[in-house]
Amino acid sequence: MSDVGALGDPALEDALTGLARRRTVLVASDLDGALAEFTRDPADTVPAPGAMLALRGLARLPGTSVAVVSGRDAATLAELTGVRPGDPVALVGSHGAESSVAGVTAQRLDDGQRALLDELTTTVAELIERHRGARLERKRAAVAVHTRGLSDDAEQAALEEAVGLGEGRDDVRVLRGKSVVELSVSHADKGSALLALARVVGAESVFYSGDDVTDEDAFRVLPAADGHVTVKVGDGGTAAEHRVPSVGALVVVVRRLLALRSDLAPGAR
Ligand SMILES: O=P(O)(O)OC[C@H]1O[C@H](O[C@H]2O[C@H](CO)[C@@H](O)[C@H](O)[C@H]2O)[C@H](O)[C@@H](O)[C@@H]1O
């Protein structure tokens, strides 16, 4: 029985087989909560065992482009994944505002955005002082309030206040995630970035997996009817076509795709 067969999901197995036969594909995934387990301190994150190896294996196959797409900024993403300049694995950071691939999404912050981000960071630092245990993460285009590990009430209070800082403003995008609220001065989204990346690398079909709210932007623009394969990791409502229960199960899926595409990709053998 195949790995995916062991997960008991023949529909996903069929979808992966169909994708593996395509001439050109883009295989992309979110990082935190998808390719990597959550950690209390975001700096402690490491990709799950075998995850990057499977992606690198896919990137070596003909007609196969690979990317990690994350809310992390590009520099942090490179550090966490070990992807270096010239690597065949592409990186898309800051929810689509940064990319290692030319022509995808290189949104430079203007002076006004930089000043706004500084101002937001100061306000969030004050918020953190009032909410014991909450933590600040400064990114290239955003500042985030983290609450993982706090009690439910404490989390809710800090996150609600963070949302209030950006709500109703056209110049700030409020992104709610898992135990995190992010105030971004960029209006990029993962869906637009993935479509741009697919166009640039010439991929006819896309595989995309993710676990969080911002991944829904990607799932929505990748319909199964157009040959795309979308996989939600974990619980919660989703526009994705398929679902797996955990990070470990997603790694099994990516490895399965590697095995199938190694056999079935036009020109692979
Ligand atoms: O798009 P992603 O790759 O899923 O990134 C989303 C956010 O991930 C990080 O926060 C999440 O993971 C942390 C480490 O496991 C965890 O402590 C936190 O509770 C999660 O929300 C990252 O810190 C954020 O910048 C990303 O936007």
Short mmCIF file of C-alpha atoms and ligand atoms in Angstrom, two decimals:
data_model
loop_
_atom_site.label_atom_id
_atom_site.label_comp_id
_atom_site.label_asym_id
_atom_site.label_seq_id
_atom_site.Cartn_x
_atom_site.Cartn_y
_atom_site.Cartn_z
CA MET A 1 0.00 0.00 0.00
CA SER A 2 1.32 3.46 -0.84
CA ASP A 3 1.92 6.11 1.83
CA VAL A 4 -1.14 8.04 0.70
CA GLY A 5 -3.16 4.86 0.49
CA ALA A 6 -2.28 4.39 4.14
CA LEU A 7 -3.84 7.81 4.82
CA GLY A 8 -7.04 6.45 3.27
CA ASP A 9 -7.52 9.18 0.68
CA PRO A 10 -7.92 7.81 -2.85
CA ALA A 11 -9.17 11.20 -4.13
CA LEU A 12 -5.88 12.80 -3.13
CA GLU A 13 -3.91 9.92 -4.64
CA ASP A 14 -5.79 10.44 -7.96
CA ALA A 15 -5.19 14.18 -7.86
CA LEU A 16 -1.45 13.69 -7.23
CA THR A 17 -1.24 11.15 -10.05
CA GLY A 18 -2.93 13.58 -12.45
CA LEU A 19 -0.55 16.36 -11.45
CA ALA A 20 2.47 14.08 -11.76
CA ARG A 21 1.62 13.47 -15.43
CA ARG A 22 1.54 17.17 -16.36
CA ARG A 23 4.31 18.58 -18.55
CA THR A 24 5.07 21.52 -16.26
CA VAL A 25 4.09 21.94 -12.62
CA LEU A 26 4.77 24.21 -9.67
CA VAL A 27 4.89 22.47 -6.29
CA ALA A 28 4.57 25.03 -3.50
CA SER A 29 3.82 24.98 0.20
CA ASP A 30 3.38 27.20 3.20
CA LEU A 31 5.94 26.69 5.98
CA ASP A 32 4.63 27.16 9.55
CA GLY A 33 1.93 24.62 10.39
CA ALA A 34 2.39 22.91 7.02
CA LEU A 35 6.03 21.91 6.42
CA ALA A 36 7.03 22.75 10.01
CA GLU A 37 5.46 22.09 13.41
CA PHE A 38 4.58 25.13 15.52
CA THR A 39 7.00 26.28 18.18
CA ARG A 40 6.41 28.86 20.92
CA ASP A 41 9.33 30.99 19.70
CA PRO A 42 9.13 31.55 15.91
CA ALA A 43 12.95 31.56 15.77
CA ASP A 44 13.02 27.89 16.86
CA THR A 45 11.12 26.63 13.81
CA VAL A 46 12.68 23.86 11.73
CA PRO A 47 11.19 22.12 8.68
CA ALA A 48 9.84 18.64 9.50
CA PRO A 49 12.22 15.74 8.85
CA GLY A 50 12.25 14.89 5.15
CA ALA A 51 10.25 17.95 4.05
CA MET A 52 13.02 19.94 2.38
CA LEU A 53 14.61 16.75 1.03
CA ALA A 54 11.38 15.86 -0.77
CA LEU A 55 11.02 19.40 -2.16
CA ARG A 56 14.63 19.36 -3.36
CA GLY A 57 14.01 15.98 -5.01
CA LEU A 58 11.03 17.42 -6.87
CA ALA A 59 13.05 20.47 -7.95
CA ARG A 60 15.52 18.15 -9.71
CA LEU A 61 12.82 16.63 -11.94
CA PRO A 62 12.08 17.91 -15.44
CA GLY A 63 9.32 20.50 -15.76
CA THR A 64 9.05 20.84 -11.99
CA SER A 65 9.41 24.13 -10.16
CA VAL A 66 9.30 24.26 -6.36
CA ALA A 67 8.65 27.07 -3.88
CA VAL A 68 8.12 27.70 -0.18
CA VAL A 69 5.53 30.46 0.29
CA SER A 70 5.28 32.06 3.71
CA GLY A 71 4.24 34.94 5.88
CA ARG A 72 7.85 35.02 7.12
CA ASP A 73 10.00 37.63 5.49
CA ALA A 74 12.35 36.37 2.80
CA ALA A 75 15.54 36.64 4.86
CA THR A 76 14.08 34.65 7.78
CA LEU A 77 12.58 32.13 5.39
CA ALA A 78 15.99 31.55 3.76
CA GLU A 79 17.54 31.01 7.18
CA LEU A 80 14.85 28.57 8.36
CA THR A 81 14.73 26.51 5.16
CA GLY A 82 18.45 26.59 4.34
CA VAL A 83 17.63 27.81 0.83
CA ARG A 84 20.50 29.91 -0.52
CA PRO A 85 20.84 32.18 -3.59
CA GLY A 86 20.98 30.04 -6.74
CA ASP A 87 19.05 27.21 -5.06
CA PRO A 88 16.47 25.51 -7.30
CA VAL A 89 13.85 25.94 -4.53
CA ALA A 90 12.25 29.40 -4.80
CA LEU A 91 11.15 31.45 -1.80
CA VAL A 92 8.13 33.75 -1.60
CA GLY A 93 8.04 35.70 1.65
CA SER A 94 5.92 38.30 3.47
CA HIS A 95 2.67 36.69 2.24
CA GLY A 96 3.72 37.32 -1.37
CA ALA A 97 5.41 40.72 -1.09
CA GLU A 98 8.92 39.29 -1.53
CA SER A 99 10.24 36.67 -3.94
CA SER A 100 13.56 35.12 -4.87
CA VAL A 101 12.30 34.83 -8.46
CA ALA A 102 12.59 37.95 -10.58
CA GLY A 103 9.33 39.28 -11.95
CA VAL A 104 7.09 37.72 -9.32
CA THR A 105 6.51 40.19 -6.51
CA ALA A 106 9.21 42.60 -5.56
CA GLN A 107 7.29 45.25 -3.71
CA ARG A 108 9.65 47.88 -2.29
CA LEU A 109 8.31 49.81 0.66
CA ASP A 110 8.13 53.53 0.04
CA ASP A 111 9.08 56.12 2.67
CA GLY A 112 5.49 56.44 3.83
CA GLN A 113 5.14 52.66 4.34
CA ARG A 114 8.44 52.48 6.24
CA ALA A 115 7.37 55.33 8.52
CA LEU A 116 3.98 53.69 9.06
CA LEU A 117 5.66 50.38 9.94
CA ASP A 118 7.89 52.13 12.49
CA GLU A 119 4.85 53.83 14.00
CA LEU A 120 2.92 50.53 14.19
CA THR A 121 5.92 48.80 15.75
CA THR A 122 6.07 51.42 18.51
CA THR A 123 2.35 51.03 19.20
CA VAL A 124 2.62 47.24 19.22
CA ALA A 125 5.58 47.42 21.62
CA GLU A 126 3.33 49.38 24.01
CA LEU A 127 0.59 46.77 23.60
CA ILE A 128 3.07 44.00 24.43
CA GLU A 129 3.94 45.81 27.66
CA ARG A 130 0.29 45.69 28.73
CA HIS A 131 -0.19 42.00 27.80
CA ARG A 132 2.27 39.93 29.79
CA GLY A 133 3.68 37.03 27.77
CA ALA A 134 2.67 38.45 24.37
CA ARG A 135 5.59 38.85 21.99
CA LEU A 136 6.44 41.15 19.08
CA GLU A 137 7.88 40.00 15.76
CA ARG A 138 9.13 42.70 13.41
CA LYS A 139 9.22 41.71 9.75
CA ARG A 140 10.22 43.55 6.59
CA ALA A 141 6.69 44.70 5.80
CA ALA A 142 4.78 43.95 8.98
CA VAL A 143 4.78 43.75 12.74
CA ALA A 144 3.17 40.77 14.46
CA VAL A 145 1.76 40.15 17.94
CA HIS A 146 2.33 36.53 19.04
CA THR A 147 0.35 34.90 21.86
CA ARG A 148 1.16 31.17 21.63
CA GLY A 149 1.31 29.63 25.10
CA LEU A 150 -0.91 32.24 26.81
CA SER A 151 -4.26 31.38 28.41
CA ASP A 152 -7.31 31.64 26.12
CA ASP A 153 -8.47 34.86 27.78
CA ALA A 154 -5.05 36.47 27.65
CA GLU A 155 -4.65 35.48 23.99
CA GLN A 156 -8.02 36.86 23.05
CA ALA A 157 -7.44 40.17 24.83
CA ALA A 158 -4.05 40.78 23.21
CA LEU A 159 -5.14 39.68 19.73
CA GLU A 160 -8.33 41.75 19.81
CA GLU A 161 -6.38 44.83 20.77
CA ALA A 162 -3.89 44.16 17.97
CA VAL A 163 -6.71 43.81 15.44
CA GLY A 164 -8.13 47.13 16.67
CA LEU A 165 -4.88 48.89 15.77
CA GLY A 166 -5.35 48.14 12.08
CA GLU A 167 -9.09 47.76 11.62
CA GLY A 168 -10.77 50.29 9.35
CA ARG A 169 -7.47 51.58 7.95
CA ASP A 170 -6.79 51.43 4.21
CA ASP A 171 -3.04 51.62 4.72
CA VAL A 172 -2.80 48.63 7.09
CA ARG A 173 -3.70 45.01 6.29
CA VAL A 174 -4.75 42.99 9.33
CA LEU A 175 -3.81 39.31 8.98
CA ARG A 176 -5.15 36.90 11.58
CA GLY A 177 -3.28 33.66 11.96
CA LYS A 178 -2.78 30.97 14.58
CA SER A 179 -1.99 32.73 17.88
CA VAL A 180 -0.84 35.73 15.89
CA VAL A 181 -2.18 38.97 14.48
CA GLU A 182 -0.07 40.76 11.94
CA LEU A 183 -0.30 44.39 10.89
CA SER A 184 1.12 44.67 7.40
CA VAL A 185 1.87 47.75 5.33
CA SER A 186 1.90 45.59 2.18
CA HIS A 187 -1.25 44.46 0.43
CA ALA A 188 0.33 41.42 -1.23
CA ASP A 189 -1.37 38.03 -0.93
CA LYS A 190 -0.21 34.46 -1.45
CA GLY A 191 -2.75 33.76 -4.22
CA SER A 192 -1.61 36.59 -6.50
CA ALA A 193 2.04 35.73 -5.82
CA LEU A 194 1.53 32.04 -6.66
CA LEU A 195 -0.26 32.84 -9.93
CA ALA A 196 2.56 35.24 -10.86
CA LEU A 197 5.18 32.61 -9.98
CA ALA A 198 3.36 29.92 -12.00
CA ARG A 199 3.30 32.31 -14.97
CA VAL A 200 7.00 33.18 -14.68
CA VAL A 201 8.16 29.54 -14.40
CA GLY A 202 5.66 28.42 -17.06
CA ALA A 203 3.78 25.90 -14.89
CA GLU A 204 0.42 24.66 -16.21
CA SER A 205 -0.68 23.22 -12.85
CA VAL A 206 0.07 24.02 -9.24
CA PHE A 207 0.20 21.95 -6.03
CA TYR A 208 -0.25 24.11 -2.94
CA SER A 209 -0.54 23.17 0.73
CA GLY A 210 -1.07 25.30 3.81
CA ASP A 211 -2.80 25.47 7.17
CA ASP A 212 -3.74 29.06 7.87
CA VAL A 213 -6.12 31.86 6.91
CA THR A 214 -3.65 33.50 4.51
CA ASP A 215 -3.33 30.21 2.60
CA GLU A 216 -6.99 30.50 1.67
CA ASP A 217 -6.03 33.32 -0.75
CA ALA A 218 -3.98 30.70 -2.60
CA PHE A 219 -6.56 27.90 -2.41
CA ARG A 220 -9.24 30.18 -3.86
CA VAL A 221 -7.28 30.96 -7.04
CA LEU A 222 -6.28 27.32 -7.72
CA PRO A 223 -9.43 25.40 -8.68
CA ALA A 224 -9.22 21.63 -9.10
CA ALA A 225 -11.19 22.02 -12.34
CA ASP A 226 -8.11 23.73 -13.83
CA GLY A 227 -5.85 20.84 -12.82
CA HIS A 228 -4.52 22.34 -9.59
CA VAL A 229 -4.18 20.37 -6.34
CA THR A 230 -4.78 22.14 -3.03
CA VAL A 231 -4.30 20.59 0.40
CA LYS A 232 -5.37 22.06 3.74
CA VAL A 233 -3.36 20.90 6.76
CA GLY A 234 -5.46 20.46 9.91
CA ASP A 235 -8.95 21.55 10.90
CA GLY A 236 -11.02 24.55 9.92
CA GLY A 237 -13.06 25.74 6.97
CA THR A 238 -11.19 25.83 3.69
CA ALA A 239 -11.42 26.40 -0.03
CA ALA A 240 -8.84 23.62 -0.54
CA GLU A 241 -9.96 20.47 -2.35
CA HIS A 242 -8.12 18.01 -0.06
CA ARG A 243 -7.18 17.82 3.60
CA VAL A 244 -4.53 16.08 5.70
CA PRO A 245 -4.51 16.00 9.49
CA SER A 246 -0.95 17.02 10.31
CA VAL A 247 2.47 18.27 9.25
CA GLY A 248 3.72 14.67 9.22
CA ALA A 249 0.91 13.63 6.90
CA LEU A 250 1.73 16.50 4.53
CA VAL A 251 5.35 15.33 4.33
CA VAL A 252 4.03 11.90 3.32
CA VAL A 253 1.96 13.56 0.58
CA VAL A 254 4.93 15.55 -0.77
CA ARG A 255 7.05 12.40 -0.78
CA ARG A 256 4.30 10.56 -2.60
CA LEU A 257 4.18 13.33 -5.21
CA LEU A 258 7.95 13.02 -5.60
CA ALA A 259 7.65 9.25 -6.19
CA LEU A 260 4.80 9.64 -8.67
CA ARG A 261 6.41 12.47 -10.60
CA SER A 262 9.75 10.64 -10.74
CA ASP A 263 7.89 7.87 -12.62
CA LEU A 264 5.29 9.80 -14.57
CA ALA A 265 6.68 13.25 -15.46
CA PRO A 266 7.05 13.56 -19.25
CA GLY A 267 10.79 13.15 -19.90
CA ALA A 268 11.54 11.82 -16.40
CA ARG A 269 12.77 8.39 -17.53
O1 LIG B 1 2.77 31.58 6.08
P1 LIG B 1 3.41 30.75 7.15
O2 LIG B 1 4.70 30.10 6.72
O3 LIG B 1 2.45 29.75 7.75
O4 LIG B 1 3.79 31.80 8.29
C1 LIG B 1 2.76 32.31 9.12
C2 LIG B 1 3.34 32.89 10.38
O5 LIG B 1 4.20 31.87 10.92
C3 LIG B 1 4.90 32.19 12.10
O6 LIG B 1 3.97 32.19 13.17
C4 LIG B 1 3.41 30.90 13.39
O7 LIG B 1 4.45 29.98 13.69
C5 LIG B 1 5.17 30.27 14.92
C6 LIG B 1 6.29 29.26 15.03
O8 LIG B 1 5.80 27.95 15.04
C7 LIG B 1 4.20 30.21 16.11
O9 LIG B 1 4.87 30.53 17.31
C8 LIG B 1 3.04 31.18 15.88
O10 LIG B 1 2.05 31.01 16.89
C9 LIG B 1 2.38 30.92 14.51
O11 LIG B 1 1.39 31.92 14.22
C10 LIG B 1 5.66 33.49 11.97
O12 LIG B 1 6.17 33.86 13.22
C11 LIG B 1 4.82 34.61 11.37
O13 LIG B 1 5.68 35.70 11.05
C12 LIG B 1 4.20 34.10 10.07
O14 LIG B 1 3.41 35.13 9.47
#
